[in-house]
Structures are given as structure tokens and as C-alpha cells.
mmCIF file of C-alpha atoms in Angstrom:
data_model
loop_
_atom_site.group_PDB
_atom_site.id
_atom_site.type_symbol
_atom_site.label_atom_id
_atom_site.label_comp_id
_atom_site.label_asym_id
_atom_site.label_seq_id
_atom_site.Cartn_x
_atom_site.Cartn_y
_atom_site.Cartn_z
ATOM 1 C CA SER A 245 0.005 -0.163 0.073
ATOM 2 C CA GLN A 246 1.171 3.548 -0.577
ATOM 3 C CA THR A 247 2.141 5.629 2.229
ATOM 4 C CA ILE A 248 3.059 9.441 2.273
ATOM 5 C CA HIS A 249 5.298 10.875 5.039
ATOM 6 C CA GLN A 250 5.873 14.324 5.710
ATOM 7 C CA TRP A 251 8.354 16.000 8.600
ATOM 8 C CA PRO A 252 8.706 17.808 10.989
ATOM 9 C CA ALA A 253 5.317 18.043 12.513
ATOM 10 C CA THR A 254 6.134 21.141 14.014
ATOM 11 C CA LEU A 255 8.658 23.602 13.435
ATOM 12 C CA VAL A 256 9.317 26.967 15.208
ATOM 13 C CA GLN A 257 11.938 29.528 13.011
ATOM 14 C CA PRO A 258 13.127 33.112 13.433
ATOM 15 C CA VAL A 259 12.657 35.359 10.519
ATOM 16 C CA GLY A 260 15.468 35.331 7.973
ATOM 17 C CA SER A 261 15.987 31.552 8.647
ATOM 18 C CA PRO A 262 16.080 29.449 6.244
ATOM 19 C CA LEU A 263 13.410 26.158 5.477
ATOM 20 C CA SER A 264 13.622 22.874 4.468
ATOM 21 C CA LEU A 265 10.503 20.472 4.725
ATOM 22 C CA GLU A 266 10.526 16.951 3.298
ATOM 23 C CA CYS A 267 7.743 14.924 1.919
ATOM 24 C CA THR A 268 8.466 11.310 0.497
ATOM 25 C CA VAL A 269 5.862 8.776 -1.049
ATOM 26 C CA GLU A 270 6.137 5.067 -0.564
ATOM 27 C CA GLY A 271 4.406 2.484 -2.539
ATOM 28 C CA THR A 272 4.020 3.982 -5.931
ATOM 29 C CA SER A 273 6.201 5.406 -8.598
ATOM 30 C CA ASN A 274 6.213 8.608 -10.668
ATOM 31 C CA PRO A 275 3.631 10.401 -8.440
ATOM 32 C CA ASN A 276 2.027 13.869 -8.857
ATOM 33 C CA LEU A 277 3.375 15.521 -5.813
ATOM 34 C CA TYR A 278 1.992 18.968 -4.309
ATOM 35 C CA TRP A 279 2.663 21.233 -1.787
ATOM 36 C CA TYR A 280 -0.471 23.132 -0.079
ATOM 37 C CA ARG A 281 -0.570 25.826 2.563
ATOM 38 C CA GLN A 282 -3.510 26.480 4.754
ATOM 39 C CA ALA A 283 -3.762 29.668 6.450
ATOM 40 C CA ALA A 284 -6.522 30.347 9.093
ATOM 41 C CA GLY A 285 -9.831 31.258 7.197
ATOM 42 C CA ARG A 286 -8.117 31.169 4.129
ATOM 43 C CA GLY A 287 -8.519 27.290 2.761
ATOM 44 C CA LEU A 288 -6.177 25.600 1.126
ATOM 45 C CA GLN A 289 -3.612 27.323 -1.325
ATOM 46 C CA LEU A 290 -2.118 25.265 -3.761
ATOM 47 C CA LEU A 291 1.623 26.407 -3.868
ATOM 48 C CA PHE A 292 3.698 24.096 -5.975
ATOM 49 C CA TYR A 293 3.037 20.397 -8.172
ATOM 50 C CA SER A 294 5.136 18.425 -9.749
ATOM 51 C CA VAL A 295 4.793 15.849 -12.533
ATOM 52 C CA GLY A 296 7.816 14.300 -12.452
ATOM 53 C CA ILE A 297 11.497 14.735 -11.133
ATOM 54 C CA GLY A 298 12.758 18.078 -11.643
ATOM 55 C CA GLN A 299 9.534 19.559 -12.912
ATOM 56 C CA ILE A 300 8.017 21.959 -10.521
ATOM 57 C CA SER A 301 5.181 24.534 -11.640
ATOM 58 C CA SER A 302 4.659 27.485 -9.262
ATOM 59 C CA GLU A 303 1.013 28.719 -8.530
ATOM 60 C CA VAL A 304 1.570 31.722 -6.737
ATOM 61 C CA PRO A 305 4.702 34.190 -6.457
ATOM 62 C CA GLN A 306 6.041 33.741 -3.052
ATOM 63 C CA ASN A 307 9.286 33.645 -0.855
ATOM 64 C CA LEU A 308 9.112 29.759 -1.106
ATOM 65 C CA SER A 309 10.603 26.873 -3.853
ATOM 66 C CA ALA A 310 9.987 23.366 -4.532
ATOM 67 C CA SER A 311 12.395 21.117 -5.681
ATOM 68 C CA ARG A 312 11.833 17.020 -6.563
ATOM 69 C CA PRO A 313 15.368 15.369 -6.393
ATOM 70 C CA GLN A 314 14.015 11.865 -6.673
ATOM 71 C CA ASP A 315 10.831 10.225 -8.080
ATOM 72 C CA ARG A 316 9.081 10.255 -4.806
ATOM 73 C CA GLN A 317 10.736 13.157 -2.652
ATOM 74 C CA PHE A 318 9.540 16.711 -2.704
ATOM 75 C CA ILE A 319 11.085 19.458 -0.679
ATOM 76 C CA LEU A 320 9.796 22.507 0.039
ATOM 77 C CA SER A 321 12.087 25.386 0.680
ATOM 78 C CA SER A 322 12.668 28.792 1.517
ATOM 79 C CA LYS A 323 16.344 30.745 1.942
ATOM 80 C CA LYS A 324 15.039 33.521 4.485
ATOM 81 C CA LEU A 325 11.734 33.056 6.084
ATOM 82 C CA LEU A 326 8.763 35.945 6.626
ATOM 83 C CA LEU A 327 6.498 35.921 9.265
ATOM 84 C CA SER A 328 3.936 35.714 6.662
ATOM 85 C CA ASP A 329 5.313 32.295 5.869
ATOM 86 C CA SER A 330 3.646 30.847 8.939
ATOM 87 C CA GLY A 331 0.992 28.527 8.732
ATOM 88 C CA PHE A 332 0.179 24.746 7.859
ATOM 89 C CA TYR A 333 2.063 22.949 4.996
ATOM 90 C CA LEU A 334 0.613 19.962 3.319
ATOM 91 C CA CYS A 335 2.129 17.573 1.169
ATOM 92 C CA ALA A 336 -0.186 15.365 -0.955
ATOM 93 C CA TRP A 337 0.222 12.679 -4.158
ATOM 94 C CA SER A 338 -1.899 11.235 -6.609
ATOM 95 C CA LYS A 339 -1.109 8.939 -9.274
ATOM 96 C CA GLY A 340 -0.400 10.376 -12.490
ATOM 97 C CA SER A 341 -3.661 10.242 -14.797
ATOM 98 C CA LEU A 342 -5.979 13.204 -13.848
ATOM 99 C CA ASP A 343 -8.894 11.144 -12.334
ATOM 100 C CA THR A 344 -7.228 9.784 -9.264
ATOM 101 C CA GLU A 345 -7.659 10.259 -5.772
ATOM 102 C CA ALA A 346 -5.590 12.419 -3.694
ATOM 103 C CA PHE A 347 -3.927 11.425 -0.563
ATOM 104 C CA PHE A 348 -2.365 13.839 1.933
ATOM 105 C CA GLY A 349 0.381 13.855 4.706
ATOM 106 C CA GLN A 350 -0.047 14.686 8.020
ATOM 107 C CA GLY A 351 1.080 18.167 7.819
ATOM 108 C CA THR A 352 3.770 20.926 9.253
ATOM 109 C CA ARG A 353 3.208 23.546 11.767
ATOM 110 C CA LEU A 354 5.430 26.343 11.042
ATOM 111 C CA THR A 355 5.462 29.281 13.014
ATOM 112 C CA VAL A 356 7.955 32.250 12.079
ATOM 113 C CA VAL A 357 8.697 34.279 14.847
ATOM 114 C CA LYS B 173 -10.455 30.395 -12.250
ATOM 115 C CA GLN B 174 -12.275 27.587 -10.547
ATOM 116 C CA GLU B 175 -13.928 28.647 -7.473
ATOM 117 C CA VAL B 176 -15.511 26.250 -4.929
ATOM 118 C CA THR B 177 -17.981 27.184 -2.149
ATOM 119 C CA GLN B 178 -18.986 25.856 0.669
ATOM 120 C CA ILE B 179 -21.513 27.244 3.317
ATOM 121 C CA PRO B 180 -22.247 27.533 5.804
ATOM 122 C CA ALA B 181 -18.833 27.792 7.238
ATOM 123 C CA ALA B 182 -19.981 25.865 10.180
ATOM 124 C CA LEU B 183 -22.801 23.481 11.741
ATOM 125 C CA SER B 184 -23.771 22.287 14.857
ATOM 126 C CA VAL B 185 -26.274 19.339 14.973
ATOM 127 C CA PRO B 186 -27.651 16.841 17.746
ATOM 128 C CA GLU B 187 -26.214 13.165 17.558
ATOM 129 C CA GLY B 188 -28.420 11.178 15.665
ATOM 130 C CA GLU B 189 -29.387 13.719 12.996
ATOM 131 C CA ASN B 190 -28.962 12.704 9.186
ATOM 132 C CA LEU B 191 -27.198 16.189 7.469
ATOM 133 C CA VAL B 192 -26.158 17.183 4.157
ATOM 134 C CA LEU B 193 -23.184 19.335 3.630
ATOM 135 C CA ASN B 194 -23.180 21.148 0.165
ATOM 136 C CA CYS B 195 -20.172 22.085 -2.230
ATOM 137 C CA SER B 196 -20.600 24.305 -5.457
ATOM 138 C CA PHE B 197 -17.889 25.146 -8.345
ATOM 139 C CA THR B 198 -17.900 27.591 -10.641
ATOM 140 C CA ASP B 199 -16.399 25.619 -13.441
ATOM 141 C CA SER B 200 -17.845 22.555 -14.575
ATOM 142 C CA ALA B 201 -14.781 21.156 -16.340
ATOM 143 C CA ILE B 202 -13.496 18.889 -13.698
ATOM 144 C CA TYR B 203 -12.103 15.389 -13.952
ATOM 145 C CA ASN B 204 -13.571 14.625 -10.322
ATOM 146 C CA LEU B 205 -14.583 15.546 -6.905
ATOM 147 C CA GLN B 206 -13.352 14.443 -3.632
ATOM 148 C CA TRP B 207 -14.604 14.923 0.040
ATOM 149 C CA PHE B 208 -11.891 15.418 2.712
ATOM 150 C CA ARG B 209 -12.087 15.361 6.624
ATOM 151 C CA GLN B 210 -9.778 16.918 8.568
ATOM 152 C CA ASP B 211 -9.449 16.859 12.235
ATOM 153 C CA PRO B 212 -7.651 19.808 14.183
ATOM 154 C CA GLY B 213 -4.053 19.822 13.452
ATOM 155 C CA LYS B 214 -4.232 17.066 11.410
ATOM 156 C CA GLY B 215 -3.904 16.249 7.689
ATOM 157 C CA LEU B 216 -6.470 15.623 5.268
ATOM 158 C CA THR B 217 -8.403 12.132 5.203
ATOM 159 C CA SER B 218 -9.582 11.215 1.765
ATOM 160 C CA LEU B 219 -13.214 10.209 2.447
ATOM 161 C CA LEU B 220 -15.063 9.982 -1.075
ATOM 162 C CA LEU B 221 -14.122 10.779 -4.396
ATOM 163 C CA ILE B 222 -16.837 10.747 -7.538
ATOM 164 C CA GLN B 223 -15.539 10.703 -11.266
ATOM 165 C CA SER B 224 -16.912 13.352 -13.319
ATOM 166 C CA SER B 225 -19.043 10.596 -15.237
ATOM 167 C CA GLN B 226 -20.766 9.484 -11.893
ATOM 168 C CA ARG B 227 -23.713 10.840 -9.737
ATOM 169 C CA GLU B 228 -22.665 9.334 -6.387
ATOM 170 C CA GLN B 229 -20.198 7.562 -4.417
ATOM 171 C CA THR B 230 -21.024 5.442 -0.752
ATOM 172 C CA SER B 231 -18.918 4.755 1.872
ATOM 173 C CA GLY B 232 -21.003 3.574 5.530
ATOM 174 C CA ARG B 233 -22.730 6.413 6.489
ATOM 175 C CA LEU B 234 -21.464 8.594 4.051
ATOM 176 C CA ASN B 235 -23.298 9.438 0.583
ATOM 177 C CA ALA B 236 -21.826 11.812 -2.092
ATOM 178 C CA SER B 237 -23.385 13.088 -4.948
ATOM 179 C CA LEU B 238 -22.370 14.942 -7.754
ATOM 180 C CA ASP B 239 -24.110 17.280 -10.452
ATOM 181 C CA LYS B 240 -21.604 18.531 -12.765
ATOM 182 C CA SER B 241 -23.624 20.628 -14.775
ATOM 183 C CA SER B 242 -24.815 22.555 -12.193
ATOM 184 C CA GLY B 243 -21.501 22.496 -10.318
ATOM 185 C CA ARG B 244 -23.113 21.258 -7.212
ATOM 186 C CA SER B 245 -22.143 18.279 -4.669
ATOM 187 C CA THR B 246 -23.489 17.296 -1.421
ATOM 188 C CA LEU B 247 -21.846 14.909 1.347
ATOM 189 C CA TYR B 248 -25.344 13.392 3.402
ATOM 190 C CA ILE B 249 -24.163 11.914 6.890
ATOM 191 C CA ALA B 250 -26.499 9.637 7.993
ATOM 192 C CA ALA B 251 -27.009 9.072 11.847
ATOM 193 C CA SER B 252 -24.479 11.560 12.660
ATOM 194 C CA GLN B 253 -22.186 10.409 16.239
ATOM 195 C CA PRO B 254 -19.996 12.709 18.104
ATOM 196 C CA GLY B 255 -16.768 11.191 16.644
ATOM 197 C CA ASP B 256 -18.085 12.786 12.998
ATOM 198 C CA SER B 257 -17.082 16.363 14.352
ATOM 199 C CA ALA B 258 -14.547 17.467 11.934
ATOM 200 C CA THR B 259 -14.062 20.025 9.395
ATOM 201 C CA TYR B 260 -15.209 18.528 6.005
ATOM 202 C CA LEU B 261 -13.399 19.935 2.470
ATOM 203 C CA CYS B 262 -14.545 19.516 -0.943
ATOM 204 C CA ALA B 263 -12.321 19.892 -3.687
ATOM 205 C CA VAL B 264 -12.269 19.476 -7.500
ATOM 206 C CA ARG B 265 -9.625 18.297 -10.082
ATOM 207 C CA ALA B 266 -9.092 20.011 -13.116
ATOM 208 C CA ASN B 267 -5.737 19.537 -15.122
ATOM 209 C CA SER B 268 -3.441 18.491 -12.617
ATOM 210 C CA LYS B 269 -4.767 21.079 -9.717
ATOM 211 C CA LEU B 270 -7.230 20.519 -6.891
ATOM 212 C CA THR B 271 -9.078 23.583 -5.756
ATOM 213 C CA PHE B 272 -10.768 23.444 -2.307
ATOM 214 C CA GLY B 273 -13.434 25.020 -0.823
ATOM 215 C CA LYS B 274 -12.648 26.551 2.715
ATOM 216 C CA GLY B 275 -14.552 23.820 4.400
ATOM 217 C CA ILE B 276 -17.463 23.283 6.812
ATOM 218 C CA THR B 277 -16.757 22.482 10.371
ATOM 219 C CA LEU B 278 -19.029 20.336 11.802
ATOM 220 C CA SER B 279 -19.835 19.800 15.722
ATOM 221 C CA VAL B 280 -22.293 16.744 16.505
ATOM 222 C CA ARG B 281 -23.566 17.621 19.975
ATOM 223 C CA PRO B 282 -23.724 14.126 22.558
#
């Protein structure tokens, strides 16, 4: 069966510090991978998605970047965090075809202080 | 641009009540619609997936319907229980993207 791992679960970082959140999927190959941010009262916002290694699509201009160094690994990064980067970050995956179900990780609560 | 709306934002019902959660979307060109449950501070758990060619899906006490032409979906929860208390989100897929509503926070009172 497929599983998705996301870590860390919580993170408190000072403004201006770097960020690296990691997501890995097991039990499938060539998944579509996604990073979402959930801010209070604003719902889930798609940040990045990837349909293959090295292929990253960005949905909104922001202080963050994403990379996919391996087939089942998706990393969310920042060189310098802003207060506005605080939020709940969720990684998700789905199979490559467009009509399939999406599955989410348990999320990372990021607080920038 | 696809927009997904869930109204009301919050709902409180007594235990045992049957209830319907609504979801509407503006662009009917979707591949599927998915309902999720989110407990506080947790990730999303997939409840039901309805393909664009389907009208409904059932899982236990949950039944989801889809009317693609009118841009609507409903999640029916039968005989609600306190353990059903959570936020319920619907999401529609077009191309490679899932667009979410803001969710309905359900509280089932014992």
C-alpha cells in the first residue's frame, strides 16, 4: 500500500532563517506531488506541483521554492523566512492520471517568530 | 478560474441527525470531486471520490452526489455521531490541480 511521510510535524523558526520541509511517498512510482498551505480562514492554497523529477510548477509568487530530487521526494524550501510564511503546510500525492484520488500527509505546522 | 464554495462555514447538530453538506464550483470542466475530512491540527483524510461521469458514491454512513452540470455536490451523513465532528472539505480536480473549498466545520453534540 502507498504511504506518504511528511516531516517535521511542527517547526518554530526565526524570521530570516532558512526552511526545508520534506515529503516522501512510498509504494508507488512517478506520482504527482503537491505542496499546499493552509492559513486560518483562507482554505488550502496550492503552492507547487510536480508531475516528474525536476519538473516544478509554481502556482503563486512567493518566498518559497520546491524541488523534486528523486521520484518520490518533494522538498519545500526558503532561503529567508518571513512572518507571513507561517501556516500549516501539507504535502499530497496522486497517481499520474488525472482522474485519481489525492492523498495527504499529516502536515507541518510552521510558526515564524 | 475555478472557485469552490462551501456554505455554511460551521454547523452544529444533535447526535443522530441526518445532515447534508453542500459544495458548489464555478467551472464544470472537472475530472473528479473529492470529499475530505480534517481533524484539528491534522492532515486531510480522503472520504469519497466521485468521477465526473458518476452521480454518487457511498461509503458506510456517507453518501456523496455530484451534479456536474449545475456545479454542485453534496455529502450526506446518516445518523451523525460525535466522532463525526471535524472539518469537511470538498475539492475539484481540473488538469493537475485540486481546488479546495474553505470547508465546513461540523460539531455533533452528544
